[in-house]
Amino acid sequence: VFGQFAHFQTALNDLAELFDGTHAQARLLSSLSGSHSGETLPLATSNQILLRFSAKSGASARGFHFVYQ
């Protein structure tokens, strides 16, 4: 799986984690918070990934748009 955050803007304490597989014990491909745009992520080794988002603050932001193929 190839993935990219086309847009990423979260509160600084929020966290998006992308794992190489279907569980959080799989290899961590990326861990992001704050503002990023257009970053290419490492390729997953299979056709499954896990995207886990944790909102840890009361503040809000625009969010994110994740594109994959």
mmCIF file of N, CA, C and O in Angstrom:
data_model
loop_
_atom_site.group_PDB
_atom_site.id
_atom_site.type_symbol
_atom_site.label_atom_id
_atom_site.label_comp_id
_atom_site.label_asym_id
_atom_site.label_seq_id
_atom_site.Cartn_x
_atom_site.Cartn_y
_atom_site.Cartn_z
ATOM 1 N N VAL A 1 0.844 -1.180 0.000
ATOM 2 C CA VAL A 1 0.000 0.000 0.000
ATOM 3 C C VAL A 1 0.886 1.238 0.000
ATOM 4 O O VAL A 1 1.838 1.333 0.765
ATOM 5 N N PHE A 2 0.583 2.178 -0.895
ATOM 6 C CA PHE A 2 1.229 3.488 -0.913
ATOM 7 C C PHE A 2 0.254 4.478 -0.301
ATOM 8 O O PHE A 2 -0.922 4.481 -0.650
ATOM 9 N N GLY A 3 0.716 5.304 0.625
ATOM 10 C CA GLY A 3 -0.159 6.289 1.246
ATOM 11 C C GLY A 3 0.502 7.645 1.377
ATOM 12 O O GLY A 3 1.723 7.751 1.433
ATOM 13 N N GLN A 4 -0.336 8.667 1.415
ATOM 14 C CA GLN A 4 0.151 10.040 1.549
ATOM 15 C C GLN A 4 -0.926 10.886 2.217
ATOM 16 O O GLN A 4 -2.114 10.747 1.910
ATOM 17 N N PHE A 5 -0.514 11.734 3.146
ATOM 18 C CA PHE A 5 -1.425 12.719 3.710
ATOM 19 C C PHE A 5 -1.400 13.924 2.782
ATOM 20 O O PHE A 5 -0.428 14.674 2.736
ATOM 21 N N ALA A 6 -2.460 14.106 1.991
ATOM 22 C CA ALA A 6 -2.538 15.241 1.079
ATOM 23 C C ALA A 6 -2.664 16.539 1.863
ATOM 24 O O ALA A 6 -2.162 17.582 1.443
ATOM 25 N N HIS A 7 -3.328 16.471 3.011
ATOM 26 C CA HIS A 7 -3.468 17.610 3.916
ATOM 27 C C HIS A 7 -3.486 17.056 5.329
ATOM 28 O O HIS A 7 -4.100 16.034 5.583
ATOM 29 N N PHE A 8 -2.791 17.716 6.238
ATOM 30 C CA PHE A 8 -2.769 17.249 7.626
ATOM 31 C C PHE A 8 -2.621 18.453 8.539
ATOM 32 O O PHE A 8 -1.611 19.144 8.513
ATOM 33 N N GLN A 9 -3.657 18.728 9.326
ATOM 34 C CA GLN A 9 -3.605 19.821 10.301
ATOM 35 C C GLN A 9 -4.447 19.421 11.508
ATOM 36 O O GLN A 9 -5.675 19.442 11.453
ATOM 37 N N THR A 10 -3.763 19.029 12.576
ATOM 38 C CA THR A 10 -4.441 18.652 13.811
ATOM 39 C C THR A 10 -3.913 19.520 14.946
ATOM 40 O O THR A 10 -2.912 20.212 14.802
ATOM 41 N N ALA A 11 -4.587 19.453 16.081
ATOM 42 C CA ALA A 11 -4.063 20.119 17.272
ATOM 43 C C ALA A 11 -2.743 19.440 17.644
ATOM 44 O O ALA A 11 -2.518 18.263 17.342
ATOM 45 N N LEU A 12 -1.851 20.166 18.292
ATOM 46 C CA LEU A 12 -0.512 19.637 18.585
ATOM 47 C C LEU A 12 -0.537 18.382 19.449
ATOM 48 O O LEU A 12 0.330 17.527 19.326
ATOM 49 N N ASN A 13 -1.517 18.231 20.317
ATOM 50 C CA ASN A 13 -1.582 17.057 21.184
ATOM 51 C C ASN A 13 -2.296 15.871 20.535
ATOM 52 O O ASN A 13 -2.289 14.782 21.089
ATOM 53 N N ASP A 14 -2.928 16.076 19.380
ATOM 54 C CA ASP A 14 -3.576 14.975 18.669
ATOM 55 C C ASP A 14 -2.507 14.173 17.929
ATOM 56 O O ASP A 14 -1.438 14.691 17.612
ATOM 57 N N LEU A 15 -2.807 12.916 17.644
ATOM 58 C CA LEU A 15 -1.799 12.044 17.051
ATOM 59 C C LEU A 15 -2.435 11.109 16.029
ATOM 60 O O LEU A 15 -3.452 10.466 16.318
ATOM 61 N N ALA A 16 -1.845 11.036 14.850
ATOM 62 C CA ALA A 16 -2.235 10.064 13.827
ATOM 63 C C ALA A 16 -1.066 9.106 13.640
ATOM 64 O O ALA A 16 0.063 9.528 13.407
ATOM 65 N N GLU A 17 -1.353 7.813 13.765
ATOM 66 C CA GLU A 17 -0.323 6.790 13.601
ATOM 67 C C GLU A 17 -0.739 5.843 12.484
ATOM 68 O O GLU A 17 -1.896 5.450 12.404
ATOM 69 N N LEU A 18 0.194 5.501 11.636
ATOM 70 C CA LEU A 18 -0.043 4.608 10.511
ATOM 71 C C LEU A 18 0.832 3.373 10.691
ATOM 72 O O LEU A 18 2.054 3.491 10.802
ATOM 73 N N PHE A 19 0.191 2.195 10.727
ATOM 74 C CA PHE A 19 0.895 0.938 10.980
ATOM 75 C C PHE A 19 0.886 0.055 9.737
ATOM 76 O O PHE A 19 -0.069 0.051 8.962
ATOM 77 N N ASP A 20 1.936 -0.735 9.589
ATOM 78 C CA ASP A 20 2.126 -1.642 8.465
ATOM 79 C C ASP A 20 1.441 -2.977 8.756
ATOM 80 O O ASP A 20 2.083 -3.987 9.015
ATOM 81 N N GLY A 21 0.120 -2.985 8.746
ATOM 82 C CA GLY A 21 -0.653 -4.185 9.044
ATOM 83 C C GLY A 21 -1.962 -3.803 9.695
ATOM 84 O O GLY A 21 -2.345 -2.637 9.718
ATOM 85 N N THR A 22 -2.629 -4.791 10.283
ATOM 86 C CA THR A 22 -3.973 -4.566 10.816
ATOM 87 C C THR A 22 -4.021 -4.367 12.320
ATOM 88 O O THR A 22 -5.097 -4.289 12.891
ATOM 89 N N HIS A 23 -2.873 -4.283 12.980
ATOM 90 C CA HIS A 23 -2.873 -4.109 14.430
ATOM 91 C C HIS A 23 -1.768 -3.143 14.852
ATOM 92 O O HIS A 23 -0.794 -2.927 14.123
ATOM 93 N N ALA A 24 -1.932 -2.574 16.034
ATOM 94 C CA ALA A 24 -1.005 -1.545 16.516
ATOM 95 C C ALA A 24 0.354 -2.109 16.928
ATOM 96 O O ALA A 24 1.267 -1.344 17.224
ATOM 97 N N GLN A 25 0.527 -3.433 16.937
ATOM 98 C CA GLN A 25 1.831 -4.021 17.219
ATOM 99 C C GLN A 25 2.665 -4.166 15.948
ATOM 100 O O GLN A 25 3.831 -4.533 16.009
ATOM 101 N N ALA A 26 2.081 -3.865 14.799
ATOM 102 C CA ALA A 26 2.807 -3.906 13.529
ATOM 103 C C ALA A 26 3.809 -2.753 13.471
ATOM 104 O O ALA A 26 3.768 -1.821 14.274
ATOM 105 N N ARG A 27 4.696 -2.812 12.489
ATOM 106 C CA ARG A 27 5.711 -1.765 12.312
ATOM 107 C C ARG A 27 5.033 -0.409 12.104
ATOM 108 O O ARG A 27 4.092 -0.274 11.318
ATOM 109 N N LEU A 28 5.507 0.596 12.823
ATOM 110 C CA LEU A 28 4.986 1.962 12.714
ATOM 111 C C LEU A 28 5.585 2.614 11.470
ATOM 112 O O LEU A 28 6.803 2.738 11.346
ATOM 113 N N LEU A 29 4.727 3.015 10.536
ATOM 114 C CA LEU A 29 5.184 3.680 9.317
ATOM 115 C C LEU A 29 5.329 5.179 9.509
ATOM 116 O O LEU A 29 6.233 5.796 8.952
ATOM 117 N N SER A 30 4.434 5.771 10.289
ATOM 118 C CA SER A 30 4.465 7.216 10.488
ATOM 119 C C SER A 30 3.671 7.591 11.732
ATOM 120 O O SER A 30 2.694 6.928 12.081
ATOM 121 N N SER A 31 4.105 8.658 12.375
ATOM 122 C CA SER A 31 3.415 9.213 13.534
ATOM 123 C C SER A 31 3.451 10.728 13.379
ATOM 124 O O SER A 31 4.526 11.328 13.380
ATOM 125 N N LEU A 32 2.271 11.339 13.225
ATOM 126 C CA LEU A 32 2.211 12.772 12.921
ATOM 127 C C LEU A 32 1.264 13.521 13.848
ATOM 128 O O LEU A 32 0.239 12.984 14.275
ATOM 129 N N SER A 33 1.601 14.769 14.117
ATOM 130 C CA SER A 33 0.707 15.706 14.792
ATOM 131 C C SER A 33 1.076 17.098 14.311
ATOM 132 O O SER A 33 2.143 17.305 13.742
ATOM 133 N N GLY A 34 0.173 18.042 14.506
ATOM 134 C CA GLY A 34 0.449 19.410 14.063
ATOM 135 C C GLY A 34 0.080 19.609 12.608
ATOM 136 O O GLY A 34 -0.970 19.168 12.168
ATOM 137 N N SER A 35 0.958 20.246 11.822
ATOM 138 C CA SER A 35 0.680 20.551 10.417
ATOM 139 C C SER A 35 1.732 19.950 9.498
ATOM 140 O O SER A 35 2.930 20.129 9.720
ATOM 141 N N HIS A 36 1.259 19.233 8.480
ATOM 142 C CA HIS A 36 2.116 18.636 7.452
ATOM 143 C C HIS A 36 1.329 18.664 6.155
ATOM 144 O O HIS A 36 0.110 18.704 6.159
ATOM 145 N N SER A 37 2.018 18.557 5.030
ATOM 146 C CA SER A 37 1.307 18.523 3.763
ATOM 147 C C SER A 37 2.144 17.823 2.703
ATOM 148 O O SER A 37 3.318 18.141 2.525
ATOM 149 N N GLY A 38 1.530 16.848 2.041
ATOM 150 C CA GLY A 38 2.149 16.211 0.888
ATOM 151 C C GLY A 38 3.317 15.292 1.185
ATOM 152 O O GLY A 38 4.078 14.972 0.282
ATOM 153 N N GLU A 39 3.489 14.852 2.420
ATOM 154 C CA GLU A 39 4.614 13.976 2.745
ATOM 155 C C GLU A 39 4.358 12.564 2.236
ATOM 156 O O GLU A 39 3.303 11.991 2.459
ATOM 157 N N THR A 40 5.344 12.001 1.559
ATOM 158 C CA THR A 40 5.254 10.619 1.122
ATOM 159 C C THR A 40 5.632 9.725 2.292
ATOM 160 O O THR A 40 6.625 9.964 2.969
ATOM 161 N N LEU A 41 4.841 8.701 2.530
ATOM 162 C CA LEU A 41 5.078 7.792 3.644
ATOM 163 C C LEU A 41 5.770 6.527 3.163
ATOM 164 O O LEU A 41 5.691 6.187 1.980
ATOM 165 N N PRO A 42 6.425 5.803 4.056
ATOM 166 C CA PRO A 42 7.045 4.531 3.657
ATOM 167 C C PRO A 42 5.993 3.563 3.121
ATOM 168 O O PRO A 42 4.839 3.573 3.556
ATOM 169 N N LEU A 43 6.381 2.716 2.184
ATOM 170 C CA LEU A 43 5.463 1.730 1.619
ATOM 171 C C LEU A 43 5.142 0.646 2.633
ATOM 172 O O LEU A 43 6.015 0.212 3.378
ATOM 173 N N ALA A 44 3.899 0.212 2.661
ATOM 174 C CA ALA A 44 3.502 -0.917 3.493
ATOM 175 C C ALA A 44 3.950 -2.200 2.794
ATOM 176 O O ALA A 44 4.094 -2.248 1.571
ATOM 177 N N THR A 45 4.175 -3.247 3.560
ATOM 178 C CA THR A 45 4.648 -4.505 2.996
ATOM 179 C C THR A 45 3.513 -5.418 2.542
ATOM 180 O O THR A 45 3.769 -6.467 1.963
ATOM 181 N N SER A 46 2.263 -5.031 2.810
ATOM 182 C CA SER A 46 1.129 -5.844 2.382
ATOM 183 C C SER A 46 0.026 -4.923 1.873
ATOM 184 O O SER A 46 0.239 -3.728 1.694
ATOM 185 N N ASN A 47 -1.165 -5.477 1.688
ATOM 186 C CA ASN A 47 -2.281 -4.673 1.197
ATOM 187 C C ASN A 47 -3.174 -4.175 2.324
ATOM 188 O O ASN A 47 -4.298 -3.757 2.088
ATOM 189 N N GLN A 48 -2.669 -4.194 3.571
ATOM 190 C CA GLN A 48 -3.454 -3.728 4.707
ATOM 191 C C GLN A 48 -2.630 -2.787 5.585
ATOM 192 O O GLN A 48 -1.451 -3.034 5.836
ATOM 193 N N ILE A 49 -3.285 -1.714 6.032
ATOM 194 C CA ILE A 49 -2.665 -0.773 6.962
ATOM 195 C C ILE A 49 -3.694 -0.431 8.038
ATOM 196 O O ILE A 49 -4.895 -0.647 7.854
ATOM 197 N N LEU A 50 -3.208 0.113 9.132
ATOM 198 C CA LEU A 50 -4.075 0.596 10.202
ATOM 199 C C LEU A 50 -3.750 2.064 10.430
ATOM 200 O O LEU A 50 -2.587 2.426 10.619
ATOM 201 N N LEU A 51 -4.753 2.913 10.369
ATOM 202 C CA LEU A 51 -4.606 4.330 10.670
ATOM 203 C C LEU A 51 -5.349 4.586 11.977
ATOM 204 O O LEU A 51 -6.565 4.391 12.048
ATOM 205 N N ARG A 52 -4.613 4.984 13.007
ATOM 206 C CA ARG A 52 -5.218 5.242 14.325
ATOM 207 C C ARG A 52 -5.056 6.724 14.641
ATOM 208 O O ARG A 52 -3.951 7.261 14.614
ATOM 209 N N PHE A 53 -6.182 7.383 14.945
ATOM 210 C CA PHE A 53 -6.168 8.800 15.291
ATOM 211 C C PHE A 53 -6.607 8.959 16.736
ATOM 212 O O PHE A 53 -7.655 8.440 17.129
ATOM 213 N N SER A 54 -5.819 9.675 17.521
ATOM 214 C CA SER A 54 -6.134 9.932 18.925
ATOM 215 C C SER A 54 -6.260 11.426 19.135
ATOM 216 O O SER A 54 -5.292 12.167 18.939
ATOM 217 N N ALA A 55 -7.458 11.881 19.507
ATOM 218 C CA ALA A 55 -7.688 13.287 19.813
ATOM 219 C C ALA A 55 -7.474 13.466 21.311
ATOM 220 O O ALA A 55 -8.254 12.973 22.115
ATOM 221 N N LYS A 56 -6.408 14.157 21.686
ATOM 222 C CA LYS A 56 -6.043 14.273 23.093
ATOM 223 C C LYS A 56 -6.255 15.668 23.660
ATOM 224 O O LYS A 56 -5.964 15.909 24.809
ATOM 225 N N SER A 57 -6.743 16.573 22.838
ATOM 226 C CA SER A 57 -6.950 17.935 23.338
ATOM 227 C C SER A 57 -8.361 18.386 22.987
ATOM 228 O O SER A 57 -9.015 17.822 22.119
ATOM 229 N N GLY A 58 -8.812 19.417 23.659
ATOM 230 C CA GLY A 58 -10.126 19.974 23.384
ATOM 231 C C GLY A 58 -10.123 20.905 22.189
ATOM 232 O O GLY A 58 -11.170 21.264 21.669
ATOM 233 N N ALA A 59 -8.940 21.297 21.732
ATOM 234 C CA ALA A 59 -8.830 22.194 20.584
ATOM 235 C C ALA A 59 -9.187 21.441 19.307
ATOM 236 O O ALA A 59 -9.122 20.214 19.251
ATOM 237 N N SER A 60 -9.555 22.170 18.283
ATOM 238 C CA SER A 60 -9.862 21.539 17.006
ATOM 239 C C SER A 60 -9.022 22.177 15.906
ATOM 240 O O SER A 60 -8.497 23.276 16.063
ATOM 241 N N ALA A 61 -8.911 21.439 14.812
ATOM 242 C CA ALA A 61 -8.179 21.926 13.643
ATOM 243 C C ALA A 61 -8.901 21.391 12.408
ATOM 244 O O ALA A 61 -9.934 20.731 12.518
ATOM 245 N N ARG A 62 -8.354 21.635 11.240
ATOM 246 C CA ARG A 62 -9.038 21.261 9.994
ATOM 247 C C ARG A 62 -9.151 19.756 9.810
ATOM 248 O O ARG A 62 -10.054 19.272 9.173
ATOM 249 N N GLY A 63 -8.194 18.978 10.304
ATOM 250 C CA GLY A 63 -8.237 17.527 10.150
ATOM 251 C C GLY A 63 -7.208 17.057 9.143
ATOM 252 O O GLY A 63 -6.193 17.711 8.913
ATOM 253 N N PHE A 64 -7.487 15.923 8.492
ATOM 254 C CA PHE A 64 -6.537 15.398 7.517
ATOM 255 C C PHE A 64 -7.271 14.689 6.389
ATOM 256 O O PHE A 64 -8.411 14.277 6.516
ATOM 257 N N HIS A 65 -6.556 14.580 5.275
ATOM 258 C CA HIS A 65 -7.045 13.866 4.100
ATOM 259 C C HIS A 65 -5.955 12.873 3.719
ATOM 260 O O HIS A 65 -4.848 13.269 3.354
ATOM 261 N N PHE A 66 -6.263 11.588 3.848
ATOM 262 C CA PHE A 66 -5.292 10.537 3.558
ATOM 263 C C PHE A 66 -5.657 9.861 2.252
ATOM 264 O O PHE A 66 -6.801 9.464 2.039
ATOM 265 N N VAL A 67 -4.697 9.756 1.347
ATOM 266 C CA VAL A 67 -4.904 9.145 0.028
ATOM 267 C C VAL A 67 -4.033 7.893 -0.026
ATOM 268 O O VAL A 67 -2.869 7.929 0.361
ATOM 269 N N TYR A 68 -4.603 6.790 -0.523
ATOM 270 C CA TYR A 68 -3.817 5.564 -0.628
ATOM 271 C C TYR A 68 -4.184 4.814 -1.901
ATOM 272 O O TYR A 68 -5.216 5.023 -2.505
ATOM 273 N N GLN A 69 -3.275 3.943 -2.342
ATOM 274 C CA GLN A 69 -3.536 3.059 -3.470
ATOM 275 C C GLN A 69 -2.764 1.776 -3.290
ATOM 276 O O GLN A 69 -1.795 1.715 -2.591
#
